[in-house]
Amino acid sequence: MDGSVSRSITIDRRPSPARPGSANHLVNRWTEAEAIGAERVRAFVLILKTRGCYWADVQGCSMCGYSRDTLGRSASSAELAQQIEEAKGAYRGEPYVKVYTSGSFLDDREVDPESRRALLAAFSGRARRFLFETLPEFVRPEAIEPLKAAFEGELEVALGLESTDPTILRKFVHKGENPEAYLDAGDRVRAIGLRSKAYLLLKPPYLTEKEAVRDVVRSIGSARSHFDAMSVNPVHIQGGTVVEWLYQRRRYRPPWLWSLVDAMRQGAEVRDGRRLVTFPTAGGRPRGPHNCGTCDAAVLGALEEASLSQEFGSLDRLDCACRTRYEREAELEPLGVEA
Ligand code: SF4
Ligand SMILES: [Zn+2]
């Protein structure tokens, strides 16, 4: 770990600590469509209440509103045990389990090692695949080996790479690490025998629609050898973020769904057999990726189907009158002119 990382990890600017028992419940849980290989399955998704992302306290990313979720202290193991019980009570045997913390599952300050192990053990032999998300600096064999031992099934580690362009990542997204840290972490995950998954961000602030598409496609091409799967996440406007500040001043529009379609179509050409998916948040809404309103549901449906089937040809057949407006606006956007 280099000096700047360890320094940033030790800076802890936090809100006032939440009262005891504030973390007795999950933030949220739901089930969703997914696939394991060619098989369609249901996924059980959990959002754990933890202290939240340390980087959100240090600086935070320009599109991420998770700093609002922080507890101001670590969740106790007793609180986490309550959350695990709640998760077990709601679980109906879905083959895929995904766990998020609004931060890093492998950061001991968010989820202590024994609680991590207990959560994995709760799904062992029942779920076939278990995904968790973490920042790359926490991907260490000491943290992962006990989880491998606790879970009979496949572990998948998700990393929020966002972009392989260092300028975009550091200056526009405001991540605390360079892309290499994420690519190296993807390699470490695979070297330990786990699946690795990268999240790529479509349209960070300060990029035009076409630049955003190019950034995602370039990132897929340069990240593919480090990851088993890549998920394209279009920006949606979260409260209290740099992106929201720009949006409220009409200096940022969430990406068009046409940009997402183009990113997936072109990304499919360069993914080299890796799984490529997109499941947009707030799709079709004003603060999420959207088109004209008339075609949004059909375009989102086609994107989900392409993600589940890994067949991207149907995206070529999508069309709507708003596609022409999108092309016109994208042409004028670098000039700072509205169509
Ligand atoms: S995007 Fe990830 S790293 Fe950035 S502040 Fe949010 S949770 Fe932390
Ligand atoms: Zn349309």
PDB file of N, CA, C and O and ligand atoms in Angstrom, residues 258 291-296 320-323, ligand 2:
ATOM      1  N   TRP A 258     -29.618   6.012 -25.443  1.00  0.00           N
ATOM      2  CA  TRP A 258     -28.937   5.712 -26.713  1.00  0.00           C
ATOM      3  C   TRP A 258     -27.430   5.594 -26.494  1.00  0.00           C
ATOM      4  O   TRP A 258     -26.760   4.796 -27.157  1.00  0.00           O
ATOM      5  N   ASN A 291     -34.350   8.465 -22.370  1.00  0.00           N
ATOM      6  CA  ASN A 291     -34.557   8.978 -23.730  1.00  0.00           C
ATOM      7  C   ASN A 291     -35.737   9.937 -23.715  1.00  0.00           C
ATOM      8  O   ASN A 291     -35.872  10.738 -22.788  1.00  0.00           O
ATOM      9  N   CYS A 292     -36.628   9.774 -24.688  1.00  0.00           N
ATOM     10  CA  CYS A 292     -37.717  10.746 -24.845  1.00  0.00           C
ATOM     11  C   CYS A 292     -38.903  10.474 -23.924  1.00  0.00           C
ATOM     12  O   CYS A 292     -39.784  11.308 -23.771  1.00  0.00           O
ATOM     13  N   GLY A 293     -38.954   9.292 -23.328  1.00  0.00           N
ATOM     14  CA  GLY A 293     -40.099   8.935 -22.498  1.00  0.00           C
ATOM     15  C   GLY A 293     -40.994   7.926 -23.193  1.00  0.00           C
ATOM     16  O   GLY A 293     -41.603   7.083 -22.550  1.00  0.00           O
ATOM     17  N   THR A 294     -41.055   7.988 -24.491  1.00  0.00           N
ATOM     18  CA  THR A 294     -41.904   7.055 -25.262  1.00  0.00           C
ATOM     19  C   THR A 294     -41.205   5.710 -25.451  1.00  0.00           C
ATOM     20  O   THR A 294     -41.827   4.655 -25.322  1.00  0.00           O
ATOM     21  N   CYS A 295     -39.919   5.747 -25.737  1.00  0.00           N
ATOM     22  CA  CYS A 295     -39.200   4.512 -26.074  1.00  0.00           C
ATOM     23  C   CYS A 295     -38.440   3.927 -24.880  1.00  0.00           C
ATOM     24  O   CYS A 295     -37.844   2.852 -24.992  1.00  0.00           O
ATOM     25  N   ASP A 296     -38.424   4.629 -23.751  1.00  0.00           N
ATOM     26  CA  ASP A 296     -37.541   4.225 -22.643  1.00  0.00           C
ATOM     27  C   ASP A 296     -37.771   2.786 -22.169  1.00  0.00           C
ATOM     28  O   ASP A 296     -36.822   2.023 -21.986  1.00  0.00           O
ATOM     29  N   CYS A 320     -36.252   5.021 -32.563  1.00  0.00           N
ATOM     30  CA  CYS A 320     -37.304   5.940 -32.115  1.00  0.00           C
ATOM     31  C   CYS A 320     -36.990   7.284 -32.771  1.00  0.00           C
ATOM     32  O   CYS A 320     -35.832   7.555 -33.135  1.00  0.00           O
ATOM     33  N   ALA A 321     -37.998   8.117 -32.875  1.00  0.00           N
ATOM     34  CA  ALA A 321     -37.762   9.451 -33.461  1.00  0.00           C
ATOM     35  C   ALA A 321     -36.722  10.229 -32.662  1.00  0.00           C
ATOM     36  O   ALA A 321     -36.003  11.070 -33.203  1.00  0.00           O
ATOM     37  N   CYS A 322     -36.605   9.945 -31.372  1.00  0.00           N
ATOM     38  CA  CYS A 322     -35.674  10.721 -30.546  1.00  0.00           C
ATOM     39  C   CYS A 322     -34.214  10.379 -30.826  1.00  0.00           C
ATOM     40  O   CYS A 322     -33.310  11.081 -30.373  1.00  0.00           O
ATOM     41  N   ARG A 323     -33.965   9.319 -31.558  1.00  0.00           N
ATOM     42  CA  ARG A 323     -32.573   8.976 -31.887  1.00  0.00           C
ATOM     43  C   ARG A 323     -31.937  10.103 -32.726  1.00  0.00           C
ATOM     44  O   ARG A 323     -30.771  10.443 -32.545  1.00  0.00           O
TER      45      ARG A 323
HETATM   46 ZN    ZN B   2     -37.521   7.891 -27.947  1.00  0.00          ZN
END
